[in-house]
Coordinates of C-alpha atoms and ligand atoms in Angstrom, one line a residue:
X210 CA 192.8 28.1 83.7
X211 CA 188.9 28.2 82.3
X212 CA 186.8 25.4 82.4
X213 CA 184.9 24.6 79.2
X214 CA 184.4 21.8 77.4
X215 CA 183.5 21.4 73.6
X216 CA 182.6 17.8 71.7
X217 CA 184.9 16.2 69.3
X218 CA 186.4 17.8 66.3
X219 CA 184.0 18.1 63.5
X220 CA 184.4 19.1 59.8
X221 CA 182.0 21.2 58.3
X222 CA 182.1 21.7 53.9
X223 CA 184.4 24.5 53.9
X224 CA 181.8 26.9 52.6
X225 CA 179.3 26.7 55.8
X226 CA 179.7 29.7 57.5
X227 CA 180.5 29.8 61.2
X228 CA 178.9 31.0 63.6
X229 CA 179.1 31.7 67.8
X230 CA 176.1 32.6 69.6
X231 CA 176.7 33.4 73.3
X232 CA 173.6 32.4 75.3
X233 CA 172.3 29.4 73.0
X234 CA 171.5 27.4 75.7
X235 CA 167.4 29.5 76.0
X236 CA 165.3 32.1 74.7
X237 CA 166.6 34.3 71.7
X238 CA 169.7 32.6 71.3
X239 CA 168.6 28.9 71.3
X240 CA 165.8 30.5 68.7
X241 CA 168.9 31.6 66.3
X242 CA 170.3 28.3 66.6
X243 CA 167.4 26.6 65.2
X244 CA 167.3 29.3 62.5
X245 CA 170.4 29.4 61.5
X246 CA 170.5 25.4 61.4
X247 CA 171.7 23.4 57.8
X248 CA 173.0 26.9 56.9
X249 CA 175.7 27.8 59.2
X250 CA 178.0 25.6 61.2
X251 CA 177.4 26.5 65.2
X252 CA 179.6 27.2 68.2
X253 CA 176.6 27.5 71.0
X254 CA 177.8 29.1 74.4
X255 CA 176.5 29.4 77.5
X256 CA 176.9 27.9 81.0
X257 CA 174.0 25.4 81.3
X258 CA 175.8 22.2 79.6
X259 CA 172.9 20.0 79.5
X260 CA 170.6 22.3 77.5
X261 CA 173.4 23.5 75.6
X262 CA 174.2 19.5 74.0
X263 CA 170.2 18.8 73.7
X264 CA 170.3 21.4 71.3
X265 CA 173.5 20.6 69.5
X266 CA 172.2 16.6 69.0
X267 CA 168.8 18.2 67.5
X268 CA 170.8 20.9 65.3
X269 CA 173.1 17.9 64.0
X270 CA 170.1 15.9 62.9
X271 CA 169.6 19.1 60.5
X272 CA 172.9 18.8 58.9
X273 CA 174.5 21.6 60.9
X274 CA 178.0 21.2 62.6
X275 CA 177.6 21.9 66.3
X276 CA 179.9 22.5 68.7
X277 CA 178.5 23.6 72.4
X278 CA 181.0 24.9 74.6
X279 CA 180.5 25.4 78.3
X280 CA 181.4 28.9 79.6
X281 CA 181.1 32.1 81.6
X282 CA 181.2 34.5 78.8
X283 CA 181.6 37.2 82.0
X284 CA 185.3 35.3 82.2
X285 CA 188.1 37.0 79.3
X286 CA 189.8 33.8 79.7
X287 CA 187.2 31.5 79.1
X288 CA 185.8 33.6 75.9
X289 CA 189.3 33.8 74.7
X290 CA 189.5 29.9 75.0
X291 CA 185.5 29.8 73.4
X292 CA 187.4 31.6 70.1
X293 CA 190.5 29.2 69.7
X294 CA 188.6 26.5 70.0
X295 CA 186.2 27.7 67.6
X296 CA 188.7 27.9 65.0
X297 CA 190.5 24.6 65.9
X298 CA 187.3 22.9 65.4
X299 CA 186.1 25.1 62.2
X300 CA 189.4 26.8 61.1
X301 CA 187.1 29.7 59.9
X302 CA 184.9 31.9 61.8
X303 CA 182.5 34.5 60.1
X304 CA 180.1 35.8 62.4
X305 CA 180.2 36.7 66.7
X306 CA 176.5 36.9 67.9
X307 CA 177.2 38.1 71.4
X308 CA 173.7 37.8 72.4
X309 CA 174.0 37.2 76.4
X310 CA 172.5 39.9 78.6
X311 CA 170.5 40.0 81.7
X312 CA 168.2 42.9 83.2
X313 CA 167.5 44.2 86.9
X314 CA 164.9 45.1 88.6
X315 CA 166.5 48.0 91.4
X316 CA 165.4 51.7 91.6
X317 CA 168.0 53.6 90.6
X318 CA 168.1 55.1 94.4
X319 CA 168.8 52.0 95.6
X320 CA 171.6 50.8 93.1
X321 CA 174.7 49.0 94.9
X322 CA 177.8 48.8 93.8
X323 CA 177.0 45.1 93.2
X324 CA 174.5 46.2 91.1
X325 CA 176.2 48.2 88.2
X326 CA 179.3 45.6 88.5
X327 CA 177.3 43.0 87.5
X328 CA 175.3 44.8 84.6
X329 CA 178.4 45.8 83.1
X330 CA 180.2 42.2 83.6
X331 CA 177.0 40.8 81.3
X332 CA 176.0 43.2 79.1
X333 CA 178.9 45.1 78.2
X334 CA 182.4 42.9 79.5
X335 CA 180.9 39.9 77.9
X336 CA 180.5 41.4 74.0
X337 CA 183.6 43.5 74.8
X338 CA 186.1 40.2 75.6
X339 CA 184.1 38.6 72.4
X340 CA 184.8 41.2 70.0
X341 CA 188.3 41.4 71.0
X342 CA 188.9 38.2 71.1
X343 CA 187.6 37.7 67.2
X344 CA 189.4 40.0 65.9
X345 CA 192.5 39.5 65.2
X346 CA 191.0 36.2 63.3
X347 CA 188.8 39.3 61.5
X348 CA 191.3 41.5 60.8
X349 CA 193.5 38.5 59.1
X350 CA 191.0 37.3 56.5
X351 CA 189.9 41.1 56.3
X352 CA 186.0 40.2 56.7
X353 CA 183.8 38.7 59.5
X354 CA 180.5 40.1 61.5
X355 CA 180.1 41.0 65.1
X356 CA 176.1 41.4 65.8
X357 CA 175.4 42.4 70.1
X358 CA 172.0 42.1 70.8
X359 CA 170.6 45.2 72.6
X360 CA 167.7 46.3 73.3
X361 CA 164.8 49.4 73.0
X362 CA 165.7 50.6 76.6
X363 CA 169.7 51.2 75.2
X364 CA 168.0 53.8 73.4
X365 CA 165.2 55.0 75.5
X366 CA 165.5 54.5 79.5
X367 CA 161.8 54.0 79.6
X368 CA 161.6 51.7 82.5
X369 CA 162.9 53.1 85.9
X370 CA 163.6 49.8 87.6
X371 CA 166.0 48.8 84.8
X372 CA 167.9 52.1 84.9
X373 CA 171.1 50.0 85.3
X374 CA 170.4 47.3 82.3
X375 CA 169.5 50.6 80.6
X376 CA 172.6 52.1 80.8
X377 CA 174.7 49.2 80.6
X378 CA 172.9 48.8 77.1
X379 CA 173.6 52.5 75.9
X380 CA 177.6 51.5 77.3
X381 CA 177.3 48.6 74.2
X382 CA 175.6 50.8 71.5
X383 CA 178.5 53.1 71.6
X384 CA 180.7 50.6 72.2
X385 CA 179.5 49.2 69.0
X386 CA 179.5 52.0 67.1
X387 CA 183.1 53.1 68.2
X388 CA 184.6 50.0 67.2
X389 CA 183.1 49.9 64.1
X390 CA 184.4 53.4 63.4
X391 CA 188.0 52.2 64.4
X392 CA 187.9 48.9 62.8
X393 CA 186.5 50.1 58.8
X394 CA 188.9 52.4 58.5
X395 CA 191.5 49.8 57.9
X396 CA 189.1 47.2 57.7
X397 CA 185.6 47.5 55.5
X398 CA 184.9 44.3 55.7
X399 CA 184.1 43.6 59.3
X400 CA 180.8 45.0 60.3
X401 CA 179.2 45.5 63.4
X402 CA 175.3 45.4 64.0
X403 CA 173.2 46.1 66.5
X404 CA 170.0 44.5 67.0
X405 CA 167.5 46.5 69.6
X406 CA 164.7 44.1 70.5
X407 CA 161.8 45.7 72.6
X408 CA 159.9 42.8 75.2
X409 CA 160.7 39.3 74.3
X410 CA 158.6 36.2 75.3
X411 CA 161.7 34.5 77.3
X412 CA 163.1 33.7 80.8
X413 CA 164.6 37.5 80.5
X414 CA 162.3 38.8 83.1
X415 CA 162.5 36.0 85.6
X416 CA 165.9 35.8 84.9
X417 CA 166.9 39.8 86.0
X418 CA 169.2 40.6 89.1
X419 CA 166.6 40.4 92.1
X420 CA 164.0 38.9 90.1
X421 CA 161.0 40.6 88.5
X422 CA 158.0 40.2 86.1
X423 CA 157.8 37.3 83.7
X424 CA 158.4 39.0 80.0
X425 CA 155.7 36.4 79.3
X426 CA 153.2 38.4 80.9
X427 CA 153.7 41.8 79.4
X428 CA 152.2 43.5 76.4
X429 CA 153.1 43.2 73.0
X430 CA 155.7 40.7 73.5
X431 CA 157.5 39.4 70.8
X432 CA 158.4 35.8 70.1
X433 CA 162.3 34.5 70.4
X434 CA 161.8 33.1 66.8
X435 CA 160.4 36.5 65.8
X436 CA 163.7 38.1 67.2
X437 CA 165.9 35.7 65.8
X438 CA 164.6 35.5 62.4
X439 CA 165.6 39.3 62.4
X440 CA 169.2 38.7 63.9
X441 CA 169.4 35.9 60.9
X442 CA 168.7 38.5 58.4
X443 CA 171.3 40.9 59.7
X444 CA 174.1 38.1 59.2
X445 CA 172.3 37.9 55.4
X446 CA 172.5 41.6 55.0
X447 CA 174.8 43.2 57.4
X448 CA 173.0 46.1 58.5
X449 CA 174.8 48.0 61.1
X450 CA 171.6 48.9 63.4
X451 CA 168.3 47.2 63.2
X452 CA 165.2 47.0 65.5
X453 CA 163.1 43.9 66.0
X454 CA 159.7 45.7 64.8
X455 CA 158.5 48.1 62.8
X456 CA 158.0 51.6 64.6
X457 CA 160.5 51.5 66.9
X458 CA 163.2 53.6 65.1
X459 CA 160.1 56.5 65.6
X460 CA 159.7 55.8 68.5
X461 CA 163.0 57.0 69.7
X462 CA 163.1 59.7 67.2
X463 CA 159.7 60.7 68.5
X464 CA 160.9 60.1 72.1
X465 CA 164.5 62.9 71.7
X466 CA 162.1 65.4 69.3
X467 CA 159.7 65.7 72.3
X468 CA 162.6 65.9 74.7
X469 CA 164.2 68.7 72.9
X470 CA 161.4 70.5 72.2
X471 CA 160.9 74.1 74.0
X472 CA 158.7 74.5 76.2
Ligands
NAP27 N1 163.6 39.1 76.5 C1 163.5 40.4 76.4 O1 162.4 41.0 76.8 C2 164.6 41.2 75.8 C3 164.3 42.5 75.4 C4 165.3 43.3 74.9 C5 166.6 42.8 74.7 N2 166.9 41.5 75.2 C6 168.3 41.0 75.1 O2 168.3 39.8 74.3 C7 169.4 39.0 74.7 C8 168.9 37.6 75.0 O3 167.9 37.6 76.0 P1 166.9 36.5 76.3 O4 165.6 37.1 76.4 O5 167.1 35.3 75.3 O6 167.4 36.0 77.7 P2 167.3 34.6 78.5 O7 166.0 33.9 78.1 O8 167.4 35.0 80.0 O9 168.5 33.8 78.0 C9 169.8 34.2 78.4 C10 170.8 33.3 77.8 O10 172.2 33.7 78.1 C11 172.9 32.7 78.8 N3 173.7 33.3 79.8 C12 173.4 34.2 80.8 N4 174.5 34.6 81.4 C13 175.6 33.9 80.9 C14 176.9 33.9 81.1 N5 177.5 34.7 82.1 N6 177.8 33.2 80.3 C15 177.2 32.4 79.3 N7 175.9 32.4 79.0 C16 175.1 33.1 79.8 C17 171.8 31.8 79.4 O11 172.2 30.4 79.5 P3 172.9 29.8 80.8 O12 172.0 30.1 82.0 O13 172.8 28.3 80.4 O14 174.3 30.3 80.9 C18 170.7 31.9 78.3 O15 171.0 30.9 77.3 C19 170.0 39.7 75.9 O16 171.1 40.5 75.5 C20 168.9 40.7 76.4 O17 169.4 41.8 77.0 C21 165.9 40.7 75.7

């Protein structure tokens, strides 16, 4: 059995899109939520319930529907239950933000067993068990939106502590990609988007598997609300892959040219 909870049935006006964010509860996806409020009804996950309903009395006052629902998105069974009861409470659901992830800080000569288990369980399991889970519901009304939230070092492994996060986020970009290229071809009107943010100003740092350096701190962070207000255009305009700043799509261009280059 999972254990979630969700608040009383709501009704939302039929045209209000819905939306699930995984990891509302802080940072970028908390910063979606208050985007994406009076214009999208809202199913916010995560496991911190207190947070989670502070959030959904604020976003209420703005004329969204809320519904926060408890869970361990790292658990198939309790994103499985986050889905049905998304669409008892809504009986529609448009767009999946699977937006949960957590970093490491481990040389990759000291990687455990532990280690990769548990980058994979967050990063990649927890999008993977969502996107399943919505799509049948997708493939029935033959449209609906699946955006994970990645990141710059899914596309460059630039930071040698985070060689597992790294990887675990190249493991959801093809992911992505693959099931887009299985689900168009019978299916045009689901998309799937990836959004690759580079530092963020959240708990993401102090938040990694055995700790690590405050995002805060670092260089050229960006702002949650900076991040999010990206994400929110993507559900606008649905395109498949989509940095958080300008420059960064060079960058990684820039970063393969030089790799390939002769020497
Ligand atoms: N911040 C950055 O520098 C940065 C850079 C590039 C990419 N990203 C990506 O952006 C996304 C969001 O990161 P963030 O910076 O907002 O991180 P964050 O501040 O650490 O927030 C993570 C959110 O996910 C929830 N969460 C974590 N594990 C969960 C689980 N097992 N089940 C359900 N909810 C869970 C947390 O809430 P609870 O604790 O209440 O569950 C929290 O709401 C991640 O995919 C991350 O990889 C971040």
């Amino acid at each position: 059995m999972s254990q979630y909870s969700s608040a009383q049935t709501v009704s939302p006006p039929p045209s209000l899109p819905v939306t699930v964010i995984t990891g509302a509860s802080d940072g970028i996806g908390a910063a979606l939520a208050n985007q994406l409020a009076g214009r999208h009804a809202l199913v916010l996950v995560a496991r911190r319930g207190d947070r989670l309903q502070q959030l959904a009395d604020r976003l209420k006052q703005l004329g969204s529907p809320v519904v926060p629902i408890v869970a361990d998105v790292t658990d198939r069974s309790q994103v499985e239950d986050m889905v049905d009861t998304a669409l008892a409470q809504f009986s529609r659901l448009d767009v999946l933000v699977n937006n949960v992830g957590r970093g490491i800080t481990r040389l990759p000569s000291q990687l455990t067993d532990t280690d990769i288990d548990d980058m994979m369980r967050v990063n990649v399991k927890s999008a993977l068990y969502g996107t399943q889970a919505v799509l049948p519901h997708f493939q029935l009304v033959g449209r609906g939106h699946v955006i994970n939230v990645s990141s710059m070092l899914g596309r460059i492994p630039s930071v040698v502590p985070r060689a597992a996060y790294s990887a675990a986020k190249h493991f959801l970009n093809s992911l992505t990609i693959n099931f887009r290229d299985e689900v168009q071809a019978e299916h045009p009107g689901i998309q799937f988007s990836l959004v690759s943010p580079g530092v963020v100003h959240t708990d993401f740092g102090l938040n990694a598997l055995h700790g690590g350096v405050d995002s805060r701190v670092l260089p050229l962070a960006q702002s949650a609300d900076e991040v999010a207000a990206i994400i929110a255009q993507v559900i606008d305009d649905r395109r498949p892959d989509v940095y958080s700043r300008q420059g960064m799509a060079a960058r990684v261009a820039a970063h393969y040219e030089a790799l390939g280059r002769d020497p």
